[in-house]
XYZ file of C-alpha atoms in Angstrom:
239
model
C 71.736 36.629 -13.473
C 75.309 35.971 -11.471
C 76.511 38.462 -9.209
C 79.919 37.148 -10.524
C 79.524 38.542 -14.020
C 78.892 41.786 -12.302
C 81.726 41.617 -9.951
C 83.956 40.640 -12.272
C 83.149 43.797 -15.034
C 83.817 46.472 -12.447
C 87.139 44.058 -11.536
C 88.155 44.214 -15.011
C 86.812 48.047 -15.457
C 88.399 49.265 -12.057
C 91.589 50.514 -13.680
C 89.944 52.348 -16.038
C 87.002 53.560 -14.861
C 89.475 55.344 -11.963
C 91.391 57.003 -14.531
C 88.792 58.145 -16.576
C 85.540 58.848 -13.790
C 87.258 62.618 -13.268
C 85.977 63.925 -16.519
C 84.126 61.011 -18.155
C 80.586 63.494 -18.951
C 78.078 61.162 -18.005
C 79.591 60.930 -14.626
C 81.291 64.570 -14.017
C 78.750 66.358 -16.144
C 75.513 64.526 -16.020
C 74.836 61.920 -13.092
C 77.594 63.736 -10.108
C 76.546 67.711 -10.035
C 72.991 66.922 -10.326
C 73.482 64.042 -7.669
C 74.999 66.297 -5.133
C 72.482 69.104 -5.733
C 70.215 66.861 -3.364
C 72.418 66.716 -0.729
C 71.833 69.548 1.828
C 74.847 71.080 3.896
C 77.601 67.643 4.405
C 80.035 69.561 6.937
C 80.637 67.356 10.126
C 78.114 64.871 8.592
C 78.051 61.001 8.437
C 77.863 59.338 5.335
C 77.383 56.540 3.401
C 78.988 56.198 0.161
C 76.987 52.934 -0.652
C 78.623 50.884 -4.599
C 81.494 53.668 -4.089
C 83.552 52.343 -6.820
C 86.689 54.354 -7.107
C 85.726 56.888 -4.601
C 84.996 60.165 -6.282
C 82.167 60.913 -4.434
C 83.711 60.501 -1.259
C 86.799 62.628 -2.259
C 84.197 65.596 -3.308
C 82.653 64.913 0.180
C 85.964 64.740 2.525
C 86.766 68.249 0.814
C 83.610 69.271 1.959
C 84.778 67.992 5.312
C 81.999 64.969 5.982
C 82.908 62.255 7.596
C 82.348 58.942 4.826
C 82.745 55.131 5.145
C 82.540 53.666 1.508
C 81.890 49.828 0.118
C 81.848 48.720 -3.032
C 81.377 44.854 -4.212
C 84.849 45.342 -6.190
C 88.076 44.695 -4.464
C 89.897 46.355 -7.264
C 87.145 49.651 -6.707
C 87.921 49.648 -2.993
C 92.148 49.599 -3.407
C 91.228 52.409 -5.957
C 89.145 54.454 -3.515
C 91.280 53.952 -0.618
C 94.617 55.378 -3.081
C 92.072 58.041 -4.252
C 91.309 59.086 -0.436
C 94.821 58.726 1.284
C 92.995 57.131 4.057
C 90.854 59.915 4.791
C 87.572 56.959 5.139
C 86.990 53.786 6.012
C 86.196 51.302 2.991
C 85.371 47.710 2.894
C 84.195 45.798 0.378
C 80.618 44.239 0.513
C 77.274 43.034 -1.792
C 75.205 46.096 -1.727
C 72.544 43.274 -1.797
C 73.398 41.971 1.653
C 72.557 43.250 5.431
C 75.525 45.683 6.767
C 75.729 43.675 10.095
C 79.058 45.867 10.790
C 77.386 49.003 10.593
C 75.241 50.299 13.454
C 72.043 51.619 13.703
C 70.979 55.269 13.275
C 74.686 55.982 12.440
C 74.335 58.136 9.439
C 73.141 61.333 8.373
C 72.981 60.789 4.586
C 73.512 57.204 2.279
C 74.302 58.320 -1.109
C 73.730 55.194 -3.701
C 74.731 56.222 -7.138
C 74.520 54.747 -10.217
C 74.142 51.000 -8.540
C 70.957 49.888 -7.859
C 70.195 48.876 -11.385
C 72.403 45.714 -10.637
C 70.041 44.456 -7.666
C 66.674 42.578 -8.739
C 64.748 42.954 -5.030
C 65.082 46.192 -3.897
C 63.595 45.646 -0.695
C 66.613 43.934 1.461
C 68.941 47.124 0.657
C 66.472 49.635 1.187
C 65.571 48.359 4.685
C 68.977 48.320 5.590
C 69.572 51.964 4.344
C 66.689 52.929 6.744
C 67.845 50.829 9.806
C 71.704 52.517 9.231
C 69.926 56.585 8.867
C 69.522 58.611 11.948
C 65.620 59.892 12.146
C 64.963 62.391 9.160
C 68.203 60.815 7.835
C 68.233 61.470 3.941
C 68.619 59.071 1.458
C 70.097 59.742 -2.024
C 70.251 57.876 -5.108
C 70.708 58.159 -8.686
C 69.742 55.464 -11.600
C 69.174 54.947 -15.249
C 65.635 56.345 -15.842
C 63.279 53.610 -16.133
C 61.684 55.390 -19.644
C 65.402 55.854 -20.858
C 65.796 52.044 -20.508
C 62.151 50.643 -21.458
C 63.533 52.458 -24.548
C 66.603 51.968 -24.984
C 66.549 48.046 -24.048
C 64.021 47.535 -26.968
C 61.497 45.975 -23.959
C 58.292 44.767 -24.305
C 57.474 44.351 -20.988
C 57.251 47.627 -19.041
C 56.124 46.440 -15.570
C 58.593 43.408 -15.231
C 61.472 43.619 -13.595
C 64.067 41.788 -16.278
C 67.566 40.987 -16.633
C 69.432 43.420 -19.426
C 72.661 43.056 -20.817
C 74.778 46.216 -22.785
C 78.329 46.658 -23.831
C 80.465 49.464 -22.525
C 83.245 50.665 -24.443
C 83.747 53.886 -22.723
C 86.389 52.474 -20.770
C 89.100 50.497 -22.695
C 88.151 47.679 -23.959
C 84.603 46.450 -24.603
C 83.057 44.675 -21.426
C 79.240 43.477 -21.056
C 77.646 44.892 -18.353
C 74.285 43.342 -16.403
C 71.902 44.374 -14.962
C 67.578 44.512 -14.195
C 65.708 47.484 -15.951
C 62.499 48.027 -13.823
C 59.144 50.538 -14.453
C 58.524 53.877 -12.374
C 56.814 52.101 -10.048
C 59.246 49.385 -9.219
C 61.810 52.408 -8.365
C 59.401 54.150 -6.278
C 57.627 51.805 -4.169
C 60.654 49.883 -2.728
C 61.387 53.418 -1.417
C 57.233 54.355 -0.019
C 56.950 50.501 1.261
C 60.555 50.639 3.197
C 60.084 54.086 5.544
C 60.643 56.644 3.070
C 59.381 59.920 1.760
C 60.591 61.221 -1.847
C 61.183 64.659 -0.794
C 63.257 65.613 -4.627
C 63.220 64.135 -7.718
C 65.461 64.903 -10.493
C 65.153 64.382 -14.286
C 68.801 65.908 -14.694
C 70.017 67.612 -17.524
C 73.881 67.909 -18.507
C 76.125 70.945 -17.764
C 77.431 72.713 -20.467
C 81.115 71.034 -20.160
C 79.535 67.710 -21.374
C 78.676 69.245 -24.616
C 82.562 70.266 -25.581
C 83.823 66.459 -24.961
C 79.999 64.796 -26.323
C 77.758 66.979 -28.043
C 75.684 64.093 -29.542
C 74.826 62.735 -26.078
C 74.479 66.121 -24.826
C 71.824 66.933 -27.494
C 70.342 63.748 -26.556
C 70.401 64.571 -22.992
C 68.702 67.687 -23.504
C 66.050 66.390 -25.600
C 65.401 63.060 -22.453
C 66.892 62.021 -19.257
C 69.004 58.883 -19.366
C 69.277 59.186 -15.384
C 66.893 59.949 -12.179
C 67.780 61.535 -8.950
C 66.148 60.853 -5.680
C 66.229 62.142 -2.647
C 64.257 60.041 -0.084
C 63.617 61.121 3.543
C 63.509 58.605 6.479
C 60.171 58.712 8.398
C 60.366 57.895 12.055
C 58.422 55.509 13.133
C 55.144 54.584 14.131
């Protein structure tokens, strides 16, 4: 699967999805408050806002006055998070599947990942890097589709393979296809146990009762199984 087909949906989406990612309920009622549940105290603390599309998450974390540095693959997300912020972070734009060589070691207190590592096939590059950035007992957090929710919903017939999927959003404007690899249980947790981690939380998250008033078929559905999963990994030191 081309990273450019993935690049160039969130391109096309960026306008959109920043307009809309306030109160769009899978974001702001489902996937975000359960999300930041698993972060502990952020004042004074350096973060990583890792596929930070328009920035939300790093404008919820500069109000709680942490210190964040953003990237996203999509130029469009980046101008869009750096108008969201008023230059209160740094942002770049960069391949979540490629080494940060700009970014030091042991420079972070938290990486938050949400919502993106369904569009990376090997895990393992990205999750090394994520260690090598966190300070010892640094915490990593990340949230992605549920790999039940997806076996599912994806029609698959081949649970332990990781293999390319393909879905149409129209959530956002106009329809776009969107990409990406659906994976088992395993596949999600391993990368994690294999790369210096701990899971310390998981999440099956539930929606808050605002989703219901704007979607109450999805938040029926919600209630009934998880279409997401929240992580929150710890860094081991080493041995």
């Amino acid at each position: 699967m081309s990273k450019k087909k993935i690049k160039q949906a969130y391109e096309e989406l960026a306008k959109n999805y920043n307009a809309l990612i306030d109160h769009k309920p899978h974001n702001a009622y489902y996937d975000r408050p359960n999300t930041l549940s698993l972060l502990t105290d952020v004042k004074g603390k350096s973060i990583l806002d890792a596929a930070c599309g328009p920035g939300k998450y790093t404008q919820i974390l500069i109000s709680k006055e942490a210190n964040v540095v953003g990237f996203d693959i999509s130029p469009q997300m980046i101008k869009y998070a750096k108008e969201r912020n008023h230059n209160s972070a740094t942002f770049f734009v960069h391949d979540l599947t490629k080494p940060l060589k700009t970014l030091n070691d042991e420079s972070f207190d938290i990486v938050l990942c949400a919502l993106a590592m369904h569009y990376i096939e090997d895990w393992n590059t990205t999750i090394q890097e994520f260690y090598r950035v966190l300070k010892p007992n640094g915490h990593l957090v990340i949230s992605i589709e549920h790999p039940f929710f997806e076996y599912i919903y994806f029609k698959s017939t081949r649970y332990f393979d990781i293999e390319p999927v393909q879905c149409t959003w129209s959530g956002f404007g106009n329809p776009i296809e969107i990409h990406s690899y659906r994976r088992s249980l395993h596949e999600c947790i391993m990368p994690l146990t294999n790369n210096g981690f701990y899971i310390d939380k998981l999440i099956e998250p539930k929606p808050l009762k605002e989703f219901e008033k704007l979607d109450p078929k999805h938040y029926k559905e919600l209630n009934e199984f998880p279409a997401f999963m929240c992580i929150r990994a710890i860094k081991k030191p080493k041995t």
